[in-house]
mmCIF file of C-alpha atoms in Angstrom:
data_model
loop_
_atom_site.group_PDB
_atom_site.id
_atom_site.type_symbol
_atom_site.label_atom_id
_atom_site.label_comp_id
_atom_site.label_asym_id
_atom_site.label_seq_id
_atom_site.Cartn_x
_atom_site.Cartn_y
_atom_site.Cartn_z
ATOM 1 C CA GLY A 209 0.000 0.000 0.000
ATOM 2 C CA ALA A 210 0.865 3.639 -0.123
ATOM 3 C CA VAL A 211 3.335 4.939 2.423
ATOM 4 C CA VAL A 212 2.920 7.948 4.632
ATOM 5 C CA SER A 213 5.810 8.933 6.846
ATOM 6 C CA GLN A 214 5.549 11.107 9.909
ATOM 7 C CA HIS A 215 8.385 12.739 11.794
ATOM 8 C CA PRO A 216 9.349 12.943 14.586
ATOM 9 C CA SER A 217 7.849 9.846 16.150
ATOM 10 C CA ARG A 218 8.458 11.220 19.625
ATOM 11 C CA VAL A 219 9.190 14.714 20.821
ATOM 12 C CA ILE A 220 9.486 16.335 24.194
ATOM 13 C CA CYS A 221 9.339 20.095 24.397
ATOM 14 C CA LYS A 222 9.197 22.718 27.079
ATOM 15 C CA SER A 223 6.010 24.532 27.857
ATOM 16 C CA GLY A 224 5.707 27.700 25.806
ATOM 17 C CA THR A 225 7.802 26.509 22.887
ATOM 18 C CA SER A 226 6.623 25.431 19.449
ATOM 19 C CA VAL A 227 7.062 22.075 17.810
ATOM 20 C CA LYS A 228 6.654 21.064 14.183
ATOM 21 C CA ILE A 229 5.488 17.672 12.968
ATOM 22 C CA GLU A 230 5.959 16.636 9.356
ATOM 23 C CA CYS A 231 3.788 14.331 7.302
ATOM 24 C CA ARG A 232 5.051 13.071 3.954
ATOM 25 C CA SER A 233 3.502 10.918 1.295
ATOM 26 C CA LEU A 234 6.459 8.927 0.041
ATOM 27 C CA ASP A 235 5.240 7.311 -3.142
ATOM 28 C CA PHE A 236 2.256 9.326 -4.223
ATOM 29 C CA GLN A 237 1.032 12.886 -4.417
ATOM 30 C CA ALA A 238 -1.510 13.859 -1.824
ATOM 31 C CA THR A 239 -3.562 16.962 -2.442
ATOM 32 C CA THR A 240 -5.460 16.295 0.762
ATOM 33 C CA MET A 241 -4.032 15.356 4.122
ATOM 34 C CA PHE A 242 -5.662 15.145 7.508
ATOM 35 C CA TRP A 243 -4.425 15.799 11.021
ATOM 36 C CA TYR A 244 -5.795 14.050 14.098
ATOM 37 C CA ARG A 245 -5.196 13.990 17.787
ATOM 38 C CA GLN A 246 -5.762 11.035 20.025
ATOM 39 C CA PHE A 247 -5.681 11.027 23.799
ATOM 40 C CA PRO A 248 -5.023 7.755 25.659
ATOM 41 C CA LYS A 249 -7.876 5.278 25.352
ATOM 42 C CA GLN A 250 -9.920 7.705 23.296
ATOM 43 C CA SER A 251 -10.816 7.769 19.641
ATOM 44 C CA LEU A 252 -9.174 9.715 16.869
ATOM 45 C CA MET A 253 -10.293 13.308 16.717
ATOM 46 C CA LEU A 254 -10.040 15.067 13.386
ATOM 47 C CA MET A 255 -8.363 18.424 13.881
ATOM 48 C CA ALA A 256 -8.162 19.764 10.357
ATOM 49 C CA THR A 257 -8.135 18.948 6.674
ATOM 50 C CA SER A 258 -5.092 20.201 4.828
ATOM 51 C CA ASN A 259 -5.345 20.965 1.118
ATOM 52 C CA GLU A 260 -2.270 21.612 -0.963
ATOM 53 C CA GLY A 261 -1.953 25.256 -1.909
ATOM 54 C CA SER A 262 -4.836 26.503 0.188
ATOM 55 C CA LYS A 263 -5.724 27.151 3.802
ATOM 56 C CA ALA A 264 -6.531 24.252 6.038
ATOM 57 C CA THR A 265 -10.088 23.636 7.150
ATOM 58 C CA TYR A 266 -10.267 23.308 10.914
ATOM 59 C CA GLU A 267 -12.823 21.358 12.889
ATOM 60 C CA GLN A 268 -14.982 23.167 15.357
ATOM 61 C CA GLY A 269 -13.172 23.845 18.595
ATOM 62 C CA VAL A 270 -9.671 23.544 17.144
ATOM 63 C CA GLU A 271 -7.679 26.765 17.399
ATOM 64 C CA LYS A 272 -6.157 27.527 14.026
ATOM 65 C CA ASP A 273 -3.684 30.001 15.508
ATOM 66 C CA LYS A 274 -2.406 27.395 17.905
ATOM 67 C CA PHE A 275 -2.238 24.489 15.471
ATOM 68 C CA LEU A 276 -0.692 25.875 12.319
ATOM 69 C CA ILE A 277 -0.994 23.704 9.253
ATOM 70 C CA ASN A 278 0.972 24.185 6.080
ATOM 71 C CA HIS A 279 0.577 22.068 2.956
ATOM 72 C CA ALA A 280 3.008 23.708 0.603
ATOM 73 C CA SER A 281 3.699 20.736 -1.643
ATOM 74 C CA LEU A 282 1.897 17.656 -2.875
ATOM 75 C CA THR A 283 3.947 15.411 -0.624
ATOM 76 C CA LEU A 284 4.354 17.385 2.577
ATOM 77 C CA SER A 285 2.063 18.805 5.223
ATOM 78 C CA THR A 286 3.272 20.175 8.533
ATOM 79 C CA LEU A 287 1.537 20.756 11.836
ATOM 80 C CA THR A 288 3.083 23.276 14.209
ATOM 81 C CA VAL A 289 1.868 23.317 17.783
ATOM 82 C CA THR A 290 2.587 26.829 18.962
ATOM 83 C CA SER A 291 3.118 27.877 22.563
ATOM 84 C CA ALA A 292 2.673 24.303 23.662
ATOM 85 C CA HIS A 293 1.220 23.501 27.052
ATOM 86 C CA PRO A 294 1.135 20.219 28.972
ATOM 87 C CA GLU A 295 -2.500 19.707 27.985
ATOM 88 C CA ASP A 296 -1.340 19.579 24.346
ATOM 89 C CA SER A 297 0.526 16.367 25.118
ATOM 90 C CA SER A 298 -1.054 13.754 22.909
ATOM 91 C CA PHE A 299 -0.630 11.387 19.985
ATOM 92 C CA TYR A 300 -0.825 13.321 16.723
ATOM 93 C CA ILE A 301 -1.447 11.390 13.520
ATOM 94 C CA CYS A 302 -1.641 12.494 9.938
ATOM 95 C CA SER A 303 -3.156 10.735 6.987
ATOM 96 C CA ALA A 304 -3.114 11.302 3.260
ATOM 97 C CA LEU A 305 -5.830 10.710 0.718
ATOM 98 C CA TYR A 306 -4.684 8.205 -1.879
ATOM 99 C CA THR A 307 -6.321 7.949 -5.308
ATOM 100 C CA GLY A 308 -9.115 10.100 -3.991
ATOM 101 C CA ASN A 309 -10.701 7.328 -2.009
ATOM 102 C CA THR A 310 -8.476 5.581 0.493
ATOM 103 C CA ILE A 311 -6.506 7.147 3.281
ATOM 104 C CA TYR A 312 -3.218 5.958 4.672
ATOM 105 C CA PHE A 313 -1.903 7.016 8.021
ATOM 106 C CA GLY A 314 1.485 8.126 9.183
ATOM 107 C CA GLU A 315 3.041 6.339 12.125
ATOM 108 C CA GLY A 316 2.014 9.081 14.514
ATOM 109 C CA SER A 317 3.941 11.452 16.735
ATOM 110 C CA TRP A 318 3.934 11.358 20.501
ATOM 111 C CA LEU A 319 4.184 14.856 21.886
ATOM 112 C CA THR A 320 5.028 15.439 25.522
ATOM 113 C CA VAL A 321 5.077 18.989 26.813
ATOM 114 C CA VAL A 322 6.890 19.428 30.109
ATOM 115 C CA ARG B 564 -25.550 13.319 17.275
ATOM 116 C CA LYS B 565 -22.252 12.241 15.761
ATOM 117 C CA GLU B 566 -22.070 11.748 12.038
ATOM 118 C CA VAL B 567 -20.603 8.279 12.398
ATOM 119 C CA GLU B 568 -21.568 6.137 15.358
ATOM 120 C CA GLN B 569 -20.311 2.753 16.370
ATOM 121 C CA ASP B 570 -21.124 0.150 18.967
ATOM 122 C CA PRO B 571 -19.352 1.426 22.058
ATOM 123 C CA GLY B 572 -17.904 -1.932 23.060
ATOM 124 C CA PRO B 573 -15.724 -3.252 24.478
ATOM 125 C CA PHE B 574 -16.321 -6.689 23.072
ATOM 126 C CA ASN B 575 -14.645 -9.506 24.972
ATOM 127 C CA VAL B 576 -14.928 -12.809 23.154
ATOM 128 C CA PRO B 577 -13.250 -16.212 23.342
ATOM 129 C CA GLU B 578 -11.030 -17.487 20.591
ATOM 130 C CA GLY B 579 -13.019 -18.981 17.762
ATOM 131 C CA ALA B 580 -16.069 -16.842 18.388
ATOM 132 C CA THR B 581 -17.887 -14.850 15.736
ATOM 133 C CA VAL B 582 -18.296 -11.171 16.485
ATOM 134 C CA ALA B 583 -20.092 -8.403 14.613
ATOM 135 C CA PHE B 584 -19.704 -4.651 14.756
ATOM 136 C CA ASN B 585 -22.183 -2.127 13.441
ATOM 137 C CA CYS B 586 -21.708 1.447 12.378
ATOM 138 C CA THR B 587 -24.340 3.990 11.394
ATOM 139 C CA TYR B 588 -23.825 7.193 9.472
ATOM 140 C CA SER B 589 -26.091 10.193 9.195
ATOM 141 C CA ASN B 590 -25.018 11.814 5.932
ATOM 142 C CA SER B 591 -26.937 10.161 3.112
ATOM 143 C CA ALA B 592 -24.519 11.668 0.586
ATOM 144 C CA SER B 593 -21.675 9.552 1.940
ATOM 145 C CA GLN B 594 -19.949 7.750 -0.863
ATOM 146 C CA SER B 595 -17.320 5.366 0.419
ATOM 147 C CA PHE B 596 -16.977 3.256 3.497
ATOM 148 C CA PHE B 597 -14.094 1.539 5.204
ATOM 149 C CA TRP B 598 -13.080 -0.423 8.230
ATOM 150 C CA TYR B 599 -9.736 0.388 9.820
ATOM 151 C CA ARG B 600 -7.948 -1.442 12.564
ATOM 152 C CA GLN B 601 -5.931 0.331 15.219
ATOM 153 C CA ASP B 602 -3.615 -1.496 17.582
ATOM 154 C CA CYS B 603 -2.739 0.055 20.902
ATOM 155 C CA ARG B 604 -0.465 3.080 20.527
ATOM 156 C CA LYS B 605 -0.208 2.599 16.773
ATOM 157 C CA GLU B 606 -1.665 4.284 13.724
ATOM 158 C CA PRO B 607 -4.863 2.936 12.129
ATOM 159 C CA LYS B 608 -4.428 0.619 9.172
ATOM 160 C CA LEU B 609 -6.897 -0.134 6.439
ATOM 161 C CA LEU B 610 -8.636 -3.432 7.040
ATOM 162 C CA MET B 611 -11.042 -3.394 4.146
ATOM 163 C CA SER B 612 -13.229 -1.224 2.018
ATOM 164 C CA VAL B 613 -16.968 -1.843 2.109
ATOM 165 C CA TYR B 614 -18.822 -2.315 -1.133
ATOM 166 C CA SER B 615 -22.531 -2.116 -1.793
ATOM 167 C CA SER B 616 -22.732 -5.778 -2.679
ATOM 168 C CA GLY B 617 -20.863 -6.792 0.451
ATOM 169 C CA ASN B 618 -17.374 -8.191 0.409
ATOM 170 C CA GLU B 619 -15.336 -10.810 2.149
ATOM 171 C CA ASP B 620 -11.665 -11.126 2.927
ATOM 172 C CA GLY B 621 -10.847 -14.377 4.634
ATOM 173 C CA ARG B 622 -12.521 -14.373 8.038
ATOM 174 C CA PHE B 623 -13.763 -10.819 7.618
ATOM 175 C CA THR B 624 -17.032 -9.855 5.954
ATOM 176 C CA ALA B 625 -18.191 -6.297 5.448
ATOM 177 C CA GLN B 626 -21.664 -5.212 4.441
ATOM 178 C CA LEU B 627 -23.304 -1.941 3.545
ATOM 179 C CA ASN B 628 -26.963 -1.040 3.796
ATOM 180 C CA ARG B 629 -27.474 2.333 2.151
ATOM 181 C CA ALA B 630 -31.201 2.442 2.811
ATOM 182 C CA SER B 631 -30.665 2.108 6.546
ATOM 183 C CA GLN B 632 -27.329 3.899 6.468
ATOM 184 C CA TYR B 633 -25.257 1.373 8.302
ATOM 185 C CA ILE B 634 -22.262 -0.800 7.672
ATOM 186 C CA SER B 635 -21.158 -3.897 9.487
ATOM 187 C CA LEU B 636 -18.070 -5.966 10.030
ATOM 188 C CA LEU B 637 -18.238 -9.654 10.848
ATOM 189 C CA ILE B 638 -15.226 -11.518 12.136
ATOM 190 C CA ARG B 639 -15.428 -15.302 12.132
ATOM 191 C CA ASP B 640 -13.215 -17.702 14.058
ATOM 192 C CA SER B 641 -11.665 -14.910 16.122
ATOM 193 C CA LYS B 642 -7.937 -15.063 16.787
ATOM 194 C CA LEU B 643 -6.006 -13.533 19.643
ATOM 195 C CA SER B 644 -4.334 -11.303 17.070
ATOM 196 C CA ASP B 645 -7.692 -9.789 16.149
ATOM 197 C CA SER B 646 -7.651 -7.871 19.431
ATOM 198 C CA ALA B 647 -7.639 -4.207 18.444
ATOM 199 C CA THR B 648 -9.900 -1.210 18.016
ATOM 200 C CA TYR B 649 -11.961 -1.237 14.840
ATOM 201 C CA LEU B 650 -12.780 2.105 13.289
ATOM 202 C CA CYS B 651 -15.614 2.779 10.906
ATOM 203 C CA VAL B 652 -14.736 5.449 8.344
ATOM 204 C CA VAL B 653 -17.138 7.205 6.017
ATOM 205 C CA LYS B 654 -16.134 9.401 3.111
ATOM 206 C CA ARG B 655 -18.376 12.158 1.896
ATOM 207 C CA ASN B 656 -18.343 13.353 -1.679
ATOM 208 C CA ASN B 657 -15.786 16.077 -1.021
ATOM 209 C CA ASN B 658 -12.791 14.165 0.349
ATOM 210 C CA ASP B 659 -14.135 14.635 3.838
ATOM 211 C CA MET B 660 -13.489 11.539 5.932
ATOM 212 C CA ARG B 661 -15.380 10.955 9.164
ATOM 213 C CA PHE B 662 -14.390 8.468 11.809
ATOM 214 C CA GLY B 663 -16.410 6.560 14.292
ATOM 215 C CA ALA B 664 -15.179 6.463 17.859
ATOM 216 C CA GLY B 665 -14.024 2.887 17.417
ATOM 217 C CA THR B 666 -15.008 -0.395 18.985
ATOM 218 C CA ARG B 667 -12.501 -2.233 21.089
ATOM 219 C CA LEU B 668 -12.273 -5.972 20.661
ATOM 220 C CA THR B 669 -10.436 -8.299 23.009
ATOM 221 C CA VAL B 670 -10.154 -11.944 22.048
ATOM 222 C CA LYS B 671 -9.285 -14.161 24.988
ATOM 223 C CA PRO B 672 -7.781 -17.650 25.038
#
């Protein structure tokens, strides 16, 4: 199947700093990517839909100024958590839309804010 | 009401059992349907797409009922390795994917 790579897999940052997570489609072009957050023992929560060359569409309740999404190329979308706080600690996962119908997920990034 | 709803679970079944999960969706314009599997602390992986005529992949059978707006997943002869969370995913006609909350399955020896 298609491959989506996410980096870093784990990151620890200090409260108040920003951290960037990258999501790459390795063997296909993805005009649409998605970003999710998942807290322990809870379901995936869609944060935003990222479209190449345009602004991301954020889900209700997700602060767009705090979670900056950039999708500048057909193979790369980035999520920047700005001014991170301990409550932002979570598992962040991206996915990319393949052939317009199937999505493939990145491996996820564990963020710990201390 | 959530757009995609699943059986809350958890389902705890013995090895060899047959277990079924249901998922309902509210948007009648939804076009494509999938089941994903997520292991603990891992990313979801595509288990199977769901086609209107129903489809089978080994021990797994998926069905779609557009009139009633639900999809199902049947697992026969459960294995210990089937223990995971199963996510129902529905795609609208504009690349918008919606996830169910997931149903946790534990298969016990």
